[in-house]
mmCIF file with all atom_site columns, N, CA and C in Angstrom:
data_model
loop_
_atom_site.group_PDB
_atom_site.id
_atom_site.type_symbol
_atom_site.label_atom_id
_atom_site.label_alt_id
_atom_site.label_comp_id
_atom_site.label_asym_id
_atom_site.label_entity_id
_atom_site.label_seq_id
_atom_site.pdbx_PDB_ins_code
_atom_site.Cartn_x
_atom_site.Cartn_y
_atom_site.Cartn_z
_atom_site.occupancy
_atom_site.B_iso_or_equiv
_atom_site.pdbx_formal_charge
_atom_site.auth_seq_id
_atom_site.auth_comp_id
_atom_site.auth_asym_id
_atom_site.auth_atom_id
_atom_site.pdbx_PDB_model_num
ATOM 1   N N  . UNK R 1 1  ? 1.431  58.678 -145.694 1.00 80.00 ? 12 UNK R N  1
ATOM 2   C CA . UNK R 1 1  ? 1.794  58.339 -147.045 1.00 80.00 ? 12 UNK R CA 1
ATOM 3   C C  . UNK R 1 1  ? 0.537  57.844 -147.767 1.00 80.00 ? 12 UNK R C  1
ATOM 4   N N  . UNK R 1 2  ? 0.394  58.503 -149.263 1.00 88.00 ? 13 UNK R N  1
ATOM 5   C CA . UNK R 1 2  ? -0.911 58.136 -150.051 1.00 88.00 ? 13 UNK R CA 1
ATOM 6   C C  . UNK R 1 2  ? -0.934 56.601 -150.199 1.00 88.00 ? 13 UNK R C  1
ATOM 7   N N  . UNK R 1 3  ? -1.325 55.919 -150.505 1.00 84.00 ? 14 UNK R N  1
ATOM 8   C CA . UNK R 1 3  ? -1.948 54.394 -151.384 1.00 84.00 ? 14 UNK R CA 1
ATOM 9   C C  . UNK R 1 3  ? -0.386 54.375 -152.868 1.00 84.00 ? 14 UNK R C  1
ATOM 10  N N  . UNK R 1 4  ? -0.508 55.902 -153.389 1.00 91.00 ? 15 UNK R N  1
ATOM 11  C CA . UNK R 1 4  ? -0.097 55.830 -154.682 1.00 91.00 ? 15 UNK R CA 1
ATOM 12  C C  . UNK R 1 4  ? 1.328  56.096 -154.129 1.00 91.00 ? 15 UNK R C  1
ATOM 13  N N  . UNK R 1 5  ? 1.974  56.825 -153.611 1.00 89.00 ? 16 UNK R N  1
ATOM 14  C CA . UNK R 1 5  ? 3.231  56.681 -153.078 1.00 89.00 ? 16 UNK R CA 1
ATOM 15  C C  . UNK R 1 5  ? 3.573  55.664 -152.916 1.00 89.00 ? 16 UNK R C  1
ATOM 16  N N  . UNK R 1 6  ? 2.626  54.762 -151.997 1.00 83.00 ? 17 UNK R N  1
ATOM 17  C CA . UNK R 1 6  ? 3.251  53.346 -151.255 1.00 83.00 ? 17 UNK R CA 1
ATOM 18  C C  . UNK R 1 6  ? 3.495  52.305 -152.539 1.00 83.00 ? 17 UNK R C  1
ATOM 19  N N  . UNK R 1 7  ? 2.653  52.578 -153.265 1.00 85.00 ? 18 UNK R N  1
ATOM 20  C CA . UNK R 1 7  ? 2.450  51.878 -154.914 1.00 85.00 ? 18 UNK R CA 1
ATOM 21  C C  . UNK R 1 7  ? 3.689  51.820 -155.625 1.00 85.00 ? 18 UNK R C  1
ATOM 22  N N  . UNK R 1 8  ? 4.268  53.258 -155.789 1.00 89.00 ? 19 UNK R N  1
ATOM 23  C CA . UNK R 1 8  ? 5.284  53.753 -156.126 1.00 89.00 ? 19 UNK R CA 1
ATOM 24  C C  . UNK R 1 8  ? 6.702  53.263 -155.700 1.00 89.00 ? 19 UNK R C  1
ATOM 25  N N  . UNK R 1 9  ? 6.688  53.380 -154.780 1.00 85.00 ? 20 UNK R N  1
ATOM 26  C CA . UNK R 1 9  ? 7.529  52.824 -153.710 1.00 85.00 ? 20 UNK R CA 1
ATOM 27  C C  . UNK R 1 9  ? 7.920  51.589 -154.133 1.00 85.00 ? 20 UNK R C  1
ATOM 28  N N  . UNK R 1 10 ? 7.280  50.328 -153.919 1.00 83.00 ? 21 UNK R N  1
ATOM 29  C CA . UNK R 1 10 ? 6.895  48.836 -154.006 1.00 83.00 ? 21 UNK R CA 1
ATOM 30  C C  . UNK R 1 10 ? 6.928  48.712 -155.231 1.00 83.00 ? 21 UNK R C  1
ATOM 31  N N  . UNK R 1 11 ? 6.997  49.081 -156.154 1.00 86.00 ? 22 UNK R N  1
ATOM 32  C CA . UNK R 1 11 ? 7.477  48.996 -157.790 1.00 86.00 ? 22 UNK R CA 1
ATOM 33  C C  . UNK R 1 11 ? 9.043  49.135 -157.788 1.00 86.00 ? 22 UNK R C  1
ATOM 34  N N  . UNK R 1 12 ? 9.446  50.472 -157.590 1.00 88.00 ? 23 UNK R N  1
ATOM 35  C CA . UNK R 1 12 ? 10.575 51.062 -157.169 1.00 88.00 ? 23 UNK R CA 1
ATOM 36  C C  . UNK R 1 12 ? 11.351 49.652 -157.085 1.00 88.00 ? 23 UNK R C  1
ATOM 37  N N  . UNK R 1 13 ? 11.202 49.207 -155.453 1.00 85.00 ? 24 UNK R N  1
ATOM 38  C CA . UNK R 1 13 ? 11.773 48.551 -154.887 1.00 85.00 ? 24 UNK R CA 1
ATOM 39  C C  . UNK R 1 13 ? 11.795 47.375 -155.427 1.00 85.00 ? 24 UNK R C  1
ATOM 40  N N  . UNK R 1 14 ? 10.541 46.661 -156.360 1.00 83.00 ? 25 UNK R N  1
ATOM 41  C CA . UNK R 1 14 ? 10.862 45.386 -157.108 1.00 83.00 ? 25 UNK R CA 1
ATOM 42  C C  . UNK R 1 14 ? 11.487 45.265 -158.418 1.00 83.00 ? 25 UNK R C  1
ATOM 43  N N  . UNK R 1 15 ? 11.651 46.738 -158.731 1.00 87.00 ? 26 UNK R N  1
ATOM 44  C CA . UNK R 1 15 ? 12.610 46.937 -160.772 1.00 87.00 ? 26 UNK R CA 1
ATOM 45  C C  . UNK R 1 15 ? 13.746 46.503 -159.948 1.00 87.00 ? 26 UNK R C  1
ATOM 46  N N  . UNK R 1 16 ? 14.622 45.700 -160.185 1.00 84.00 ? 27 UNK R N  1
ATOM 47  C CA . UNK R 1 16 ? 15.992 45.644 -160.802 1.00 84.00 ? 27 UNK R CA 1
ATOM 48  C C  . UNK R 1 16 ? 16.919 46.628 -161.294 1.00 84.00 ? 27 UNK R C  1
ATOM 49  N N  . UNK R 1 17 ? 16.336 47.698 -161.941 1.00 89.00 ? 28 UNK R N  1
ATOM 50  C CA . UNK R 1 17 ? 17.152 48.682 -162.540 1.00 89.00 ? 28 UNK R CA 1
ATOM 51  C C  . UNK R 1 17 ? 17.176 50.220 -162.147 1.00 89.00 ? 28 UNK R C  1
ATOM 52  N N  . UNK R 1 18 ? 16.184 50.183 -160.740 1.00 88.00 ? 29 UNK R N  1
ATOM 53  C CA . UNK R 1 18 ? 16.190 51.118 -160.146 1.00 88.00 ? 29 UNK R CA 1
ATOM 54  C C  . UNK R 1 18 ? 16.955 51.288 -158.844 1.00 88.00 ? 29 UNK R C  1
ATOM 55  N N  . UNK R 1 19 ? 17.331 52.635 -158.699 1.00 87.00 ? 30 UNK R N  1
ATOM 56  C CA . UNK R 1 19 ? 18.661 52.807 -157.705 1.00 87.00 ? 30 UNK R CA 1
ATOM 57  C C  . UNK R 1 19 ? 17.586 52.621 -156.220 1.00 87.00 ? 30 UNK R C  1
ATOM 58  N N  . UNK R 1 20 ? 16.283 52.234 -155.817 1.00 82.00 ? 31 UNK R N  1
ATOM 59  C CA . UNK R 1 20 ? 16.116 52.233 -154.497 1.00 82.00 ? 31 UNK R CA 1
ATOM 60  C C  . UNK R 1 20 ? 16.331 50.599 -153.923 1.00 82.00 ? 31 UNK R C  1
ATOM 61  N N  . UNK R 1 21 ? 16.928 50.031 -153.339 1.00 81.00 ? 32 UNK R N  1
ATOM 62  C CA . UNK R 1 21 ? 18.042 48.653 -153.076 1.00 81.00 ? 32 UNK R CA 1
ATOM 63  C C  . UNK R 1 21 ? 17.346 48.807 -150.976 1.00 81.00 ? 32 UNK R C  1
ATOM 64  N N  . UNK R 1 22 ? 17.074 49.806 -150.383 1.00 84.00 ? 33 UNK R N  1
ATOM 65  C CA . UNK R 1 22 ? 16.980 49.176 -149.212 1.00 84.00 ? 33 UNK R CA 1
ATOM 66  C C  . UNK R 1 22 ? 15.536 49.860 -149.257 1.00 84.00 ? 33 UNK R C  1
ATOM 67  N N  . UNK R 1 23 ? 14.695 49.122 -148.378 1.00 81.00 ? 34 UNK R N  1
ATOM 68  C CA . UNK R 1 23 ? 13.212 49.023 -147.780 1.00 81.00 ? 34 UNK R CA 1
ATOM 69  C C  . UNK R 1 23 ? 13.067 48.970 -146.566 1.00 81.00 ? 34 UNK R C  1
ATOM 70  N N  . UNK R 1 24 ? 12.689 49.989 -145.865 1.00 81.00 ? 35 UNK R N  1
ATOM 71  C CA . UNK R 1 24 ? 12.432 49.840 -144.604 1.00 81.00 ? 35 UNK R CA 1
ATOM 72  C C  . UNK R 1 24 ? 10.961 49.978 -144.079 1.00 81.00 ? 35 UNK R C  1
ATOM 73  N N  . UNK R 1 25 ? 10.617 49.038 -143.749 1.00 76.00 ? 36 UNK R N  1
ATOM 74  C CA . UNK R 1 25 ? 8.743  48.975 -143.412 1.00 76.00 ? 36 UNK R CA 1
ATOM 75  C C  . UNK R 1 25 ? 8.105  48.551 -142.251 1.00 76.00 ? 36 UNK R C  1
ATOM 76  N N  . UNK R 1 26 ? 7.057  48.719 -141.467 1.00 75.00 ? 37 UNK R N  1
ATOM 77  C CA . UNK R 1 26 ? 6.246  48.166 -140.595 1.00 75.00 ? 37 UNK R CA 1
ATOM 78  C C  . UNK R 1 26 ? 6.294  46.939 -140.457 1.00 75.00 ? 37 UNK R C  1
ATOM 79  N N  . UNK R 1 27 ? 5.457  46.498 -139.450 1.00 71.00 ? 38 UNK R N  1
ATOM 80  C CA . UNK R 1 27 ? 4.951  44.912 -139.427 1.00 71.00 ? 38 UNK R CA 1
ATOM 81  C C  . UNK R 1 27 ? 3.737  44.696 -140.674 1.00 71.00 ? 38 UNK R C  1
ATOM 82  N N  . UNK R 1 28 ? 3.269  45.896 -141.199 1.00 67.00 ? 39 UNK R N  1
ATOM 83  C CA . UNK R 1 28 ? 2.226  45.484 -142.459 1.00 67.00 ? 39 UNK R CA 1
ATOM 84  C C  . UNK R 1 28 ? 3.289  44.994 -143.917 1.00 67.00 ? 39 UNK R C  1
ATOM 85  N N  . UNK R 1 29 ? 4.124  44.757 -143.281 1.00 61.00 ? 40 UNK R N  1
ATOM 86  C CA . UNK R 1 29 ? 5.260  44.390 -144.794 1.00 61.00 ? 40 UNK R CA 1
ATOM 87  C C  . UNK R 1 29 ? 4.950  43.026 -144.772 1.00 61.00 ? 40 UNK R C  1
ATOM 88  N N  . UNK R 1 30 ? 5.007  42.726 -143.709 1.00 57.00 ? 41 UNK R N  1
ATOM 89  C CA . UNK R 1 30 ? 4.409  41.071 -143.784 1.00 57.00 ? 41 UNK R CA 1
ATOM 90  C C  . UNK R 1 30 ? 3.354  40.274 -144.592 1.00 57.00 ? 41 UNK R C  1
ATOM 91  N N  . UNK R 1 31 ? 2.221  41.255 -144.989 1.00 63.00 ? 42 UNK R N  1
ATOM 92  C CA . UNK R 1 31 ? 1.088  40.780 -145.495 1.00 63.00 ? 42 UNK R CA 1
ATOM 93  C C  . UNK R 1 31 ? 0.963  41.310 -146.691 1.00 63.00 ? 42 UNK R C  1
ATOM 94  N N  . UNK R 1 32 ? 0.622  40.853 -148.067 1.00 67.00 ? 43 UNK R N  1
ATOM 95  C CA . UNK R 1 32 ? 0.343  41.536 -148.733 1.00 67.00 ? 43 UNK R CA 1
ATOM 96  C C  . UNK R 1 32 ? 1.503  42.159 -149.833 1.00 67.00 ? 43 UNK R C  1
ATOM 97  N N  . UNK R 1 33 ? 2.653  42.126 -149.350 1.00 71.00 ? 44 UNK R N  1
ATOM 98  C CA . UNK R 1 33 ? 3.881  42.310 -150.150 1.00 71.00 ? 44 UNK R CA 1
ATOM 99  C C  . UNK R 1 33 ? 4.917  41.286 -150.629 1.00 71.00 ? 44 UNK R C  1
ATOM 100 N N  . UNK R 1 34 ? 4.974  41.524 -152.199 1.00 71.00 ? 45 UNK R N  1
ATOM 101 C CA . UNK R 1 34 ? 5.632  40.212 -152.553 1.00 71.00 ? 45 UNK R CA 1
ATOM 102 C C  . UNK R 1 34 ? 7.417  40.751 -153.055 1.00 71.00 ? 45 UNK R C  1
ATOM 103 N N  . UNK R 1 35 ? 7.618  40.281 -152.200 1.00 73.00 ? 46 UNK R N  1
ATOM 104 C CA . UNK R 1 35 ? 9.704  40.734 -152.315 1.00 73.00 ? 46 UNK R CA 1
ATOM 105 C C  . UNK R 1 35 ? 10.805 39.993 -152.953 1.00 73.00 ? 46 UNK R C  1
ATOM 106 N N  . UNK R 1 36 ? 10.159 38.579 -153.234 1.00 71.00 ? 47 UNK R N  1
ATOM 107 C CA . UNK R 1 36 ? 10.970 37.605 -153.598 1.00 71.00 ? 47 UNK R CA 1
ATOM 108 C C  . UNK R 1 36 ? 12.002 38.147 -155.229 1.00 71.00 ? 47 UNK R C  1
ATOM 109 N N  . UNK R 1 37 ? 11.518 38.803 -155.733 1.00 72.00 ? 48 UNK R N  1
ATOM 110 C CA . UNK R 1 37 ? 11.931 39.486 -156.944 1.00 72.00 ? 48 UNK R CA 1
ATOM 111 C C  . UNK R 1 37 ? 13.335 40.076 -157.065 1.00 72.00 ? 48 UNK R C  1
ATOM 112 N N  . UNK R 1 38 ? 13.408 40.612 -156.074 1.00 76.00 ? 49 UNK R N  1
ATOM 113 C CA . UNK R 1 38 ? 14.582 41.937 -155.641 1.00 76.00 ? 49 UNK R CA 1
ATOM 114 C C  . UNK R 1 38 ? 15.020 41.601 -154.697 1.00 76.00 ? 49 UNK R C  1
ATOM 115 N N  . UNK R 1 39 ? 14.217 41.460 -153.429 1.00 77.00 ? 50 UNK R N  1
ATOM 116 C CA . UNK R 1 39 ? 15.248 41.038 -151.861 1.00 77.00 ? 50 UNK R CA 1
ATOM 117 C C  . UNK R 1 39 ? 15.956 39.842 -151.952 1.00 77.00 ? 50 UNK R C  1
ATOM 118 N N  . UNK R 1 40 ? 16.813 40.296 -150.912 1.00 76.00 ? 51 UNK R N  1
ATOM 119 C CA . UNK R 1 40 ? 17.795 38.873 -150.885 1.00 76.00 ? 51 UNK R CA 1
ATOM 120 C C  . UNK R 1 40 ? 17.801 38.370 -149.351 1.00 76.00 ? 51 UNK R C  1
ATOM 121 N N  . UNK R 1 41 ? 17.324 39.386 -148.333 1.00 78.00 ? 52 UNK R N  1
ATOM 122 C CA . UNK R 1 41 ? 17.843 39.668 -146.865 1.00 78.00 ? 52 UNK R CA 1
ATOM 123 C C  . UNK R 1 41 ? 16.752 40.664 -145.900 1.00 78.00 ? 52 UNK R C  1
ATOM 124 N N  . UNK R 1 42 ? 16.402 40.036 -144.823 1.00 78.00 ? 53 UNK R N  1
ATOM 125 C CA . UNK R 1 42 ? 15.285 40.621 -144.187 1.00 78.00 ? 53 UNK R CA 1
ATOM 126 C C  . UNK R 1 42 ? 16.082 41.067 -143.107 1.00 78.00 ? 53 UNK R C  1
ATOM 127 N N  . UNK R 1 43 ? 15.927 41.916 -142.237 1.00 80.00 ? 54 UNK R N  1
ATOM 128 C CA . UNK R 1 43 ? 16.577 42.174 -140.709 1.00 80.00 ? 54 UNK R CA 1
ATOM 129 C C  . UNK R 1 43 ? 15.951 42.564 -140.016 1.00 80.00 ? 54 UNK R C  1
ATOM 130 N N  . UNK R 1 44 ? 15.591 41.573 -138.940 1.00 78.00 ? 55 UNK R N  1
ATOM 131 C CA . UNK R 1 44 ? 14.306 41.753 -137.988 1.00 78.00 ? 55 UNK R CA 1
ATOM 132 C C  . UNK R 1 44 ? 14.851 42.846 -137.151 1.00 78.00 ? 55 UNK R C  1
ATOM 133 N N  . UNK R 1 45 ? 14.170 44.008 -136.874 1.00 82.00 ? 56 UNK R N  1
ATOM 134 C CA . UNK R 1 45 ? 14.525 44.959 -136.102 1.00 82.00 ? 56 UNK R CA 1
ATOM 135 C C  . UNK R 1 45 ? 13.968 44.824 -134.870 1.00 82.00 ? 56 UNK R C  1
ATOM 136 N N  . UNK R 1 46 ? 12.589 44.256 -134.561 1.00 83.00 ? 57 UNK R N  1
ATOM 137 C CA . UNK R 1 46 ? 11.977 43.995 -133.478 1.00 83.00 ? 57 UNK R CA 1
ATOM 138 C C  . UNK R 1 46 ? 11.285 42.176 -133.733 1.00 83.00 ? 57 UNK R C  1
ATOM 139 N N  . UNK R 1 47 ? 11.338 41.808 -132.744 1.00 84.00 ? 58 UNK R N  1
ATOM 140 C CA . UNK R 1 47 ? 11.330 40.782 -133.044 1.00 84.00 ? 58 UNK R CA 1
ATOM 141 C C  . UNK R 1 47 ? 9.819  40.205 -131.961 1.00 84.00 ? 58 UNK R C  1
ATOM 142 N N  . UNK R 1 48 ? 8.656  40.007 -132.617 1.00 83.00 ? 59 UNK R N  1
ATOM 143 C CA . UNK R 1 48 ? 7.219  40.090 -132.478 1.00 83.00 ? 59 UNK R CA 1
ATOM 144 C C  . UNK R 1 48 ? 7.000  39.119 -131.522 1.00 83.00 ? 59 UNK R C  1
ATOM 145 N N  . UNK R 1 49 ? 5.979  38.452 -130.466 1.00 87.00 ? 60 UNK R N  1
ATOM 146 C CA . UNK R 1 49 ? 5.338  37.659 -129.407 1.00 87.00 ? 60 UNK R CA 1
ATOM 147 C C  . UNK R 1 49 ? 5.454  36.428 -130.267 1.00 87.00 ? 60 UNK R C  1
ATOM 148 N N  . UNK R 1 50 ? 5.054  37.002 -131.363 1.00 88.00 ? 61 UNK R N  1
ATOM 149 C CA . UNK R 1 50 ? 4.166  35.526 -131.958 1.00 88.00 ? 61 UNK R CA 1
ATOM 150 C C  . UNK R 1 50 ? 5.017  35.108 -133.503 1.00 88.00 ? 61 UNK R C  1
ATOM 151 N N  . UNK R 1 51 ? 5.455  34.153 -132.887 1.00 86.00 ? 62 UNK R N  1
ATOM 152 C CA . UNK R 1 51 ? 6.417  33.974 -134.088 1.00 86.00 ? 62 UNK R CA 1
ATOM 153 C C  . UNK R 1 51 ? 6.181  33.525 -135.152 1.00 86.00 ? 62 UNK R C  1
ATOM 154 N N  . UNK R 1 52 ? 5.320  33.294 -135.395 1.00 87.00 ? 63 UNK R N  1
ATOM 155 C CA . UNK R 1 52 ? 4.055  33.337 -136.679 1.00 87.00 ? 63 UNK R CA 1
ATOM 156 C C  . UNK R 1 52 ? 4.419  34.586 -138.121 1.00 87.00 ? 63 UNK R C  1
ATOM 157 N N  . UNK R 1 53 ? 4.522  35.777 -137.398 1.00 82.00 ? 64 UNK R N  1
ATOM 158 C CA . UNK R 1 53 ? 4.723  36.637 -137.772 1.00 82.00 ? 64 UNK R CA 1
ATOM 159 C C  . UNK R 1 53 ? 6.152  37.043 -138.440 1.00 82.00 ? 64 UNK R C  1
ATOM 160 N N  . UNK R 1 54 ? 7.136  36.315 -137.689 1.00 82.00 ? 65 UNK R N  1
ATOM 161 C CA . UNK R 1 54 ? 8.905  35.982 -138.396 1.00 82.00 ? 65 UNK R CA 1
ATOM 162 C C  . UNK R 1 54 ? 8.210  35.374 -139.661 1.00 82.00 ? 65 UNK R C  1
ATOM 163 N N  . UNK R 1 55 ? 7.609  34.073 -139.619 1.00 83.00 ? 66 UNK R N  1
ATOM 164 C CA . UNK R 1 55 ? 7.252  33.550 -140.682 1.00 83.00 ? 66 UNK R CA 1
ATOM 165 C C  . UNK R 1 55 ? 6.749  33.961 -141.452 1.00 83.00 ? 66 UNK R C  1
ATOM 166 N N  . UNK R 1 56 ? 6.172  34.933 -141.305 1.00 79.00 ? 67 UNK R N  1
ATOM 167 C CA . UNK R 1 56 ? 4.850  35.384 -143.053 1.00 79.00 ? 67 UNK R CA 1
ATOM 168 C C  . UNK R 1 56 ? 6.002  36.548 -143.374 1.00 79.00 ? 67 UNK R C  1
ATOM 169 N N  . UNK R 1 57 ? 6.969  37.472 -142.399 1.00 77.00 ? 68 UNK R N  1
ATOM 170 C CA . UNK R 1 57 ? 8.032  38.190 -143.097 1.00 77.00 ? 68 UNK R CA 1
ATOM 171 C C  . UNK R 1 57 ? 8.996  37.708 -143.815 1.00 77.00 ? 68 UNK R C  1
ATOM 172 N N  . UNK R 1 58 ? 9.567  36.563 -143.194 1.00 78.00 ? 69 UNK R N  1
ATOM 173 C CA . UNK R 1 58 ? 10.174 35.658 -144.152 1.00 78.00 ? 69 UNK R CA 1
ATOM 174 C C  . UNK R 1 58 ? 9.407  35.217 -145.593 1.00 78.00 ? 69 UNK R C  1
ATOM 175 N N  . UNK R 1 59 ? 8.807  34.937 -145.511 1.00 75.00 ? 70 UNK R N  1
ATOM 176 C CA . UNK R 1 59 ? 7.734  34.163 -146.403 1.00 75.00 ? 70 UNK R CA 1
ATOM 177 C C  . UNK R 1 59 ? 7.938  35.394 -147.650 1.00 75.00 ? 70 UNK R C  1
ATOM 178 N N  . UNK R 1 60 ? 7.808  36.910 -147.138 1.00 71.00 ? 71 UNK R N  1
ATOM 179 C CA . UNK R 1 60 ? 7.681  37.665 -148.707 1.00 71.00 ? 71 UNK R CA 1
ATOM 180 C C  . UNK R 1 60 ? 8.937  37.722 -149.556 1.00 71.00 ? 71 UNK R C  1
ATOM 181 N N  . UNK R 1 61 ? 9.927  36.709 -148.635 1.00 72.00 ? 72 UNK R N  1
ATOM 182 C CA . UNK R 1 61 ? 11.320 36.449 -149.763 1.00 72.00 ? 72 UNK R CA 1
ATOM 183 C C  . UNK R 1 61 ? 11.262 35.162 -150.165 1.00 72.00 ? 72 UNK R C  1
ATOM 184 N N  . UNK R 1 62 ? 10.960 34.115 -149.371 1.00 70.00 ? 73 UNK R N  1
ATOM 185 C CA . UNK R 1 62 ? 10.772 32.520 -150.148 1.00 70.00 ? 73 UNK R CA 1
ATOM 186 C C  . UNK R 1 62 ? 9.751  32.364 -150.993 1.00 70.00 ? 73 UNK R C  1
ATOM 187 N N  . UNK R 1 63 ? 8.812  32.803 -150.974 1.00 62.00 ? 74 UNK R N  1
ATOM 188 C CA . UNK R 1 63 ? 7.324  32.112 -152.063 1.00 62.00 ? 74 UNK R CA 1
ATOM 189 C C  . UNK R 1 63 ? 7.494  31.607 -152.463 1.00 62.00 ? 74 UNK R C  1
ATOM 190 N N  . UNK R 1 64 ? 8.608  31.994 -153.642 1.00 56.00 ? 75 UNK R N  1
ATOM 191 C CA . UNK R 1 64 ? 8.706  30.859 -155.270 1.00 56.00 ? 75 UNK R CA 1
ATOM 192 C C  . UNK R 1 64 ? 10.217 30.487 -155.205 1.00 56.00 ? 75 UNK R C  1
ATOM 193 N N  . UNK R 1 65 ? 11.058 30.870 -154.234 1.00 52.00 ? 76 UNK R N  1
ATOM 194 C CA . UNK R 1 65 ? 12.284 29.965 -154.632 1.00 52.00 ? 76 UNK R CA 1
ATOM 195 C C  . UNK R 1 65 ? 11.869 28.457 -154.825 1.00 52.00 ? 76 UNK R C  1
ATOM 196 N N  . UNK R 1 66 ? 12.750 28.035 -155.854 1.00 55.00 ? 77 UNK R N  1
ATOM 197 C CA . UNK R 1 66 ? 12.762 26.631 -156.374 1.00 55.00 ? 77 UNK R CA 1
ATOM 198 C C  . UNK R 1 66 ? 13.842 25.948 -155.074 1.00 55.00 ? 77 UNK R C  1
ATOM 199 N N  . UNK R 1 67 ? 13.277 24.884 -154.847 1.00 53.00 ? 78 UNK R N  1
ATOM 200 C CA . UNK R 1 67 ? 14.264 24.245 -154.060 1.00 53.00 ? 78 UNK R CA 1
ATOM 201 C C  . UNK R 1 67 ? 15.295 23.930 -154.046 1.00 53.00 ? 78 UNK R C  1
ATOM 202 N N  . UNK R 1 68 ? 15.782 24.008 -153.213 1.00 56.00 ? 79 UNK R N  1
ATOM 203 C CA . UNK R 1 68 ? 17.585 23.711 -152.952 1.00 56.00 ? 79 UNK R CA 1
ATOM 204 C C  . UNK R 1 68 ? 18.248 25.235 -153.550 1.00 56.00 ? 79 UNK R C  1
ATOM 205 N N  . UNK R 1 69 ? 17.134 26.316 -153.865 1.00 55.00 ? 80 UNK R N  1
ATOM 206 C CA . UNK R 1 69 ? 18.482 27.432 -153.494 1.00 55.00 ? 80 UNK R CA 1
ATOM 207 C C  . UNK R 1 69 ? 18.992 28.395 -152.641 1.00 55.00 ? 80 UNK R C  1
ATOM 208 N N  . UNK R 1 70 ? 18.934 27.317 -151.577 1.00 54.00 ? 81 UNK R N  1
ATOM 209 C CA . UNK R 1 70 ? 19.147 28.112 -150.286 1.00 54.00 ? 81 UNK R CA 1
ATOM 210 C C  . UNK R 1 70 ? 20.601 27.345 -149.931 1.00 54.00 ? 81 UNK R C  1
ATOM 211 N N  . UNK R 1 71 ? 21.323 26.957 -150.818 1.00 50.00 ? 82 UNK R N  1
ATOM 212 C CA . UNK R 1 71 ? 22.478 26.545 -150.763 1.00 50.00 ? 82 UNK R CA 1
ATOM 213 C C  . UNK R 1 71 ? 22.346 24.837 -149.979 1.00 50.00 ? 82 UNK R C  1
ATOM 214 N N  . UNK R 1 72 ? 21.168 24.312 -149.828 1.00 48.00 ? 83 UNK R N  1
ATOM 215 C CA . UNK R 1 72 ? 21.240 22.876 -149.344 1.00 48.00 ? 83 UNK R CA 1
ATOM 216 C C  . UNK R 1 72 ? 21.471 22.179 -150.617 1.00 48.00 ? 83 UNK R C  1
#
């Protein structure tokens, strides 16, 4: 896949008003991609040595939630 596809893609997936709703990606989804916009829900398919790595996948849905809306 080009740079500009993947570009494409990752826009796609952060409009709101576009019909692509599921993302399925590598362990490079972790770095570098910001999801908090659009995702609501991650599903670890493999689940990595170093659990470091749960964390920075998680992380591209929390960044900027404001606190307490995780229902606490």
């Amino acid at each position: 896949m080009s740079d500009t596809q993947r570009e494409e893609i990752k826009q796609a997936f952060n409009d709101p008003n576009d019909k692509i709703r599921i993302l399925v990606a590598t362990d490079a989804t972790s770095e570098g991609l910001n999801l908090q916009e659009t995702a609501h829900l991650v599903l670890h398919y493999d689940i990595p040595w170093n659990p470091a790595r749960l964390d920075q996948r998680n992380g591209r849905l929390d960044r900027h939630r404001p606190m307490g809306d995780n229902g606490d």
